[in-house]
Short mmCIF file of C-alpha atoms in Angstrom, two decimals:
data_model
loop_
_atom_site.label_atom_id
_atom_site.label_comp_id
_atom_site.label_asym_id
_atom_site.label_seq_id
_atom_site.Cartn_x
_atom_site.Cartn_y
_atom_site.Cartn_z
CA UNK A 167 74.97 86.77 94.52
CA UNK A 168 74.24 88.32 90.79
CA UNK A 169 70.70 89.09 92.03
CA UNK A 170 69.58 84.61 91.95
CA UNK A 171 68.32 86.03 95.49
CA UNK A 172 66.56 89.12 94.73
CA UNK A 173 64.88 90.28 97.94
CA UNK A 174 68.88 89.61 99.57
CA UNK A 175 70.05 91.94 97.54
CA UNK A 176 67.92 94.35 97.40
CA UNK A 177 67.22 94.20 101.26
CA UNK A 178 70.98 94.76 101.00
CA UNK A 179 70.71 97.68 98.82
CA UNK A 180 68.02 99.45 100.73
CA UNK A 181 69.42 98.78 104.20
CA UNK A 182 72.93 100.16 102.97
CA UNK A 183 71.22 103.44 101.50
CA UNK A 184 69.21 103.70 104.36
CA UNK A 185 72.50 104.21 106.51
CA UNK A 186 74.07 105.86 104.05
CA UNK A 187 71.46 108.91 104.13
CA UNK A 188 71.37 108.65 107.86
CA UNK A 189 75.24 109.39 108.24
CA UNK A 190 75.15 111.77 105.38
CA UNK A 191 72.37 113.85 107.00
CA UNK A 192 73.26 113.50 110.43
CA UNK A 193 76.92 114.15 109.81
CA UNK A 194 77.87 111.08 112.56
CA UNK A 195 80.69 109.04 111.24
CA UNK A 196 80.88 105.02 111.14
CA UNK A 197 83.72 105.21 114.06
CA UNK A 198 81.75 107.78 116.29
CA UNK A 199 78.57 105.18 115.77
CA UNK A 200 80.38 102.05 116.62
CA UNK A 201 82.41 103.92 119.73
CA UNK A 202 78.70 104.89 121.05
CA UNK A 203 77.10 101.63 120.71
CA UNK A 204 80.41 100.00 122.23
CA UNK A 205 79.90 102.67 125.41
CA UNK A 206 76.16 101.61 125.82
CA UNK A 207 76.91 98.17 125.75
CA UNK A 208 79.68 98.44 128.83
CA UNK A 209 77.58 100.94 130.44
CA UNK A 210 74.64 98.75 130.51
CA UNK A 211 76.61 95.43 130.99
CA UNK A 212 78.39 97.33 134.05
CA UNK A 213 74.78 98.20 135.59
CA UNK A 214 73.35 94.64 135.11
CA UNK A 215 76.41 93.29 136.62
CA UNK A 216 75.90 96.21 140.11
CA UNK A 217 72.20 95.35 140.10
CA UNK A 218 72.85 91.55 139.95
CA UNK A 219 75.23 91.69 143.04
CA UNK A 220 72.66 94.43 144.90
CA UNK A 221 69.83 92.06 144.11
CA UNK A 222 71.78 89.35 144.65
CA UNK A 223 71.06 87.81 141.55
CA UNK A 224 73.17 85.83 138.78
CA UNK A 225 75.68 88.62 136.56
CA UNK A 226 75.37 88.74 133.01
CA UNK A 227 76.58 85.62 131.01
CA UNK A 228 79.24 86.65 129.75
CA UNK A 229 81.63 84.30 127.50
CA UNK A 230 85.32 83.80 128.65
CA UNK A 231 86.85 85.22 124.98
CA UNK A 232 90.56 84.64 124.90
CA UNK A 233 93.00 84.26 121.82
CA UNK A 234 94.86 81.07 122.05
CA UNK A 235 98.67 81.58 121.07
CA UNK A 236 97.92 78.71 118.35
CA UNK A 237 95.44 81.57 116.64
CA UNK A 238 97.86 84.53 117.30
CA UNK A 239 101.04 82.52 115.29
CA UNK A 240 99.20 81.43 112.67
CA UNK A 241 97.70 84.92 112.23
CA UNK A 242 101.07 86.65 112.53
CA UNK A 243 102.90 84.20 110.13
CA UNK A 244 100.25 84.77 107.72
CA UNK A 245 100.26 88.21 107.85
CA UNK A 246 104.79 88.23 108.15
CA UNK A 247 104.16 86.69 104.74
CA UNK A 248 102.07 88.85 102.68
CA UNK A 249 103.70 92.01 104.31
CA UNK A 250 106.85 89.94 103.41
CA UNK A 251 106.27 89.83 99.39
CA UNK A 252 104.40 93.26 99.47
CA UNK A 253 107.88 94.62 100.58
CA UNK A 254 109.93 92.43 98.12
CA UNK A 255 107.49 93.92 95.75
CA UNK A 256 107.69 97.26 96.48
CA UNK A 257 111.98 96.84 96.68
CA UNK A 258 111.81 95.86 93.11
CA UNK A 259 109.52 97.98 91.84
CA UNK A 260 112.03 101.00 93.67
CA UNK A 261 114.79 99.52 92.28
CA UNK A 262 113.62 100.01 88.71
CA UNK A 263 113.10 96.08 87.98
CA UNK A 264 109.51 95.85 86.83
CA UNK A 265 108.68 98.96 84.86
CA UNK A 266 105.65 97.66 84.13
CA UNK A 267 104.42 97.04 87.28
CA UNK A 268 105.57 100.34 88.33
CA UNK A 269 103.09 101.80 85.56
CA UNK A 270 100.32 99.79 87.16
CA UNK A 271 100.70 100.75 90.77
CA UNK A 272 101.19 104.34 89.60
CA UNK A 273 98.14 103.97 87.77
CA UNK A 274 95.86 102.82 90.51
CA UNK A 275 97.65 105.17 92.93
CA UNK A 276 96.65 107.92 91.18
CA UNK A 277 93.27 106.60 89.98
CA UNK A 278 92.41 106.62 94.40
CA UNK A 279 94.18 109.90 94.71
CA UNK A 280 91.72 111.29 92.08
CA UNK A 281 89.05 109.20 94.02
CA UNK A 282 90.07 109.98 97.04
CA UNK A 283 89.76 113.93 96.85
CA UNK A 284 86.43 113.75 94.87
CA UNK A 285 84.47 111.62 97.52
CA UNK A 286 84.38 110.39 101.24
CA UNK A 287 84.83 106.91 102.29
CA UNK A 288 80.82 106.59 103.15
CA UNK A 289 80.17 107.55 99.59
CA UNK A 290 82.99 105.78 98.40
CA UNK A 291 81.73 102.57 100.05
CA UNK A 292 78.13 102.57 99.40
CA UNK A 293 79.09 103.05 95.67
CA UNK A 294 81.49 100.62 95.63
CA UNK A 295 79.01 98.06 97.02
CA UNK A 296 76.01 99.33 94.40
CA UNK A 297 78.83 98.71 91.66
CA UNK A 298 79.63 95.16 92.84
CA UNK A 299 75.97 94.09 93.30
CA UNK A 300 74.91 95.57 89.76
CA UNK A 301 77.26 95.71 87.25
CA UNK A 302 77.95 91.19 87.61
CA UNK A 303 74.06 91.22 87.29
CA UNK A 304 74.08 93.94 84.30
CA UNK A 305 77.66 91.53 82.57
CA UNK A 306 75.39 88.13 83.15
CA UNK A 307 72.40 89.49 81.04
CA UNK A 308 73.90 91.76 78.46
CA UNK A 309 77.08 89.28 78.12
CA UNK A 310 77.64 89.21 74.64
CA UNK A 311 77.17 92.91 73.41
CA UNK A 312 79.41 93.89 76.60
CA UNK A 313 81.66 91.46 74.95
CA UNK A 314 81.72 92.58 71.58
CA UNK A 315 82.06 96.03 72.62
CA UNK A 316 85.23 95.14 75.00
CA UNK A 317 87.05 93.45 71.53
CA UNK A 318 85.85 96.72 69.67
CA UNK A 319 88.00 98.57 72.72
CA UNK A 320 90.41 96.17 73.00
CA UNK A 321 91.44 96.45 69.45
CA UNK A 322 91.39 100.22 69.23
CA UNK A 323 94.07 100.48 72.13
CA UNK A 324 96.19 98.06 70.40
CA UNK A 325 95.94 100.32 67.44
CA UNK A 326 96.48 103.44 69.53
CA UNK A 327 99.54 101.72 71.12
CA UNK A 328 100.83 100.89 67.94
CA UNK A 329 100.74 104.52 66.60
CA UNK A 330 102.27 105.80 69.63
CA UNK A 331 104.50 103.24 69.63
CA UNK A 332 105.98 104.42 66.25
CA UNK A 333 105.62 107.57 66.52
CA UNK A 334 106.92 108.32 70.35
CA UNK A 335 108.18 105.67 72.17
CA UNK A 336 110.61 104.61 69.36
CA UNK A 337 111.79 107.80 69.04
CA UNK A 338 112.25 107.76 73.04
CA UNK A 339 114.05 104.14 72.64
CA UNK A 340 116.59 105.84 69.97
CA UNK A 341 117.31 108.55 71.81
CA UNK A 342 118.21 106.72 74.81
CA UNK A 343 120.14 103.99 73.25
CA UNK A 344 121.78 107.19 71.56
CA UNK A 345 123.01 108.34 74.74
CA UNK A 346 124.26 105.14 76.12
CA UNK A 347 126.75 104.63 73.07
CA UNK A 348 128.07 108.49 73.95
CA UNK A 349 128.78 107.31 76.94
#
């Protein structure tokens, strides 16, 4: 959206901060909400439909909604296959094949750990959803100092690496190829 359609997002913005504040202060949780608003809507549906036969009048129009099996294969072959490679990935990242992917997922698992205990998932969402309507806008106007900074970044880790590089990780290397030839 990148804010082309201004009073969308913002309408967004406010709408989700309204509710926000509302659960916050009221202490009511999203599932508590939707299991209330699903109870009024079969306890009202179940009245119309005993008034309509008492009155002798039409019941609610309800639509027939059925799955067809067509929907329910497709679904579960889709979802076989992604839970499929997820495991494949996880069995090689156990297995000590991908070290580098192990650093990433141990990365971002700890980066929502640390997330995790500082915040609630209400909080956690309505930020997330402030971050990904602003910061695209914010990137789209200030592109090229964002940019420039980034390199500036960019080029200081690959100097940091470097240093560590020589000064630890070699050392680490050495040591372990050390060992193997003991062995």
């Amino acid at each position: 959206m990148l804010w082309r359609q201004r009073n969308l997002t913002v309408g967004i913005l406010f709408v989700t901060l309204a509710a926000w504040v509302v659960f916050e202060r009221s202490g009511y949780t999203l599932l508590s909400l939707l299991a209330n608003v699903l109870l009024l809507l079969f306890v009202i549906l179940f009245l119309w439909a005993k008034a309509a036969a008492i009155l002798n009048r039409p019941p609610p129009p309800l639509p027939n909604l059925q799955l067809t099996e067509e929907v329910v294969n497709e679904a579960a072959a889709l979802v076989r296959t992604r839970v499929n490679t997820l495991l494949s990935v996880s069995h090689n990242i156990a297995l000590g094949k991908d070290p580098k992917l192990f650093l990433k997922v141990a990365a971002c698992l700890w980066l929502i750990s640390v997330i995790g205990g500082c915040t609630d998932v209400l909080t956690l969402g309505y930020t997330s959803l402030v971050i990904v309507l602003t910061v695209p806008a914010l990137y789209e106007r200030y592109e090229d100092p964002i940019d420039r900074y980034l390199i500036m970044g960019y080029v200081e880790l690959r100097r940091l690496y470097a240093r560590l590089d020589a000064e630890c990780f070699s050392k680490i290397r050495k040591w372990i190829l050390e060992k193997r030839k003991l062995n």
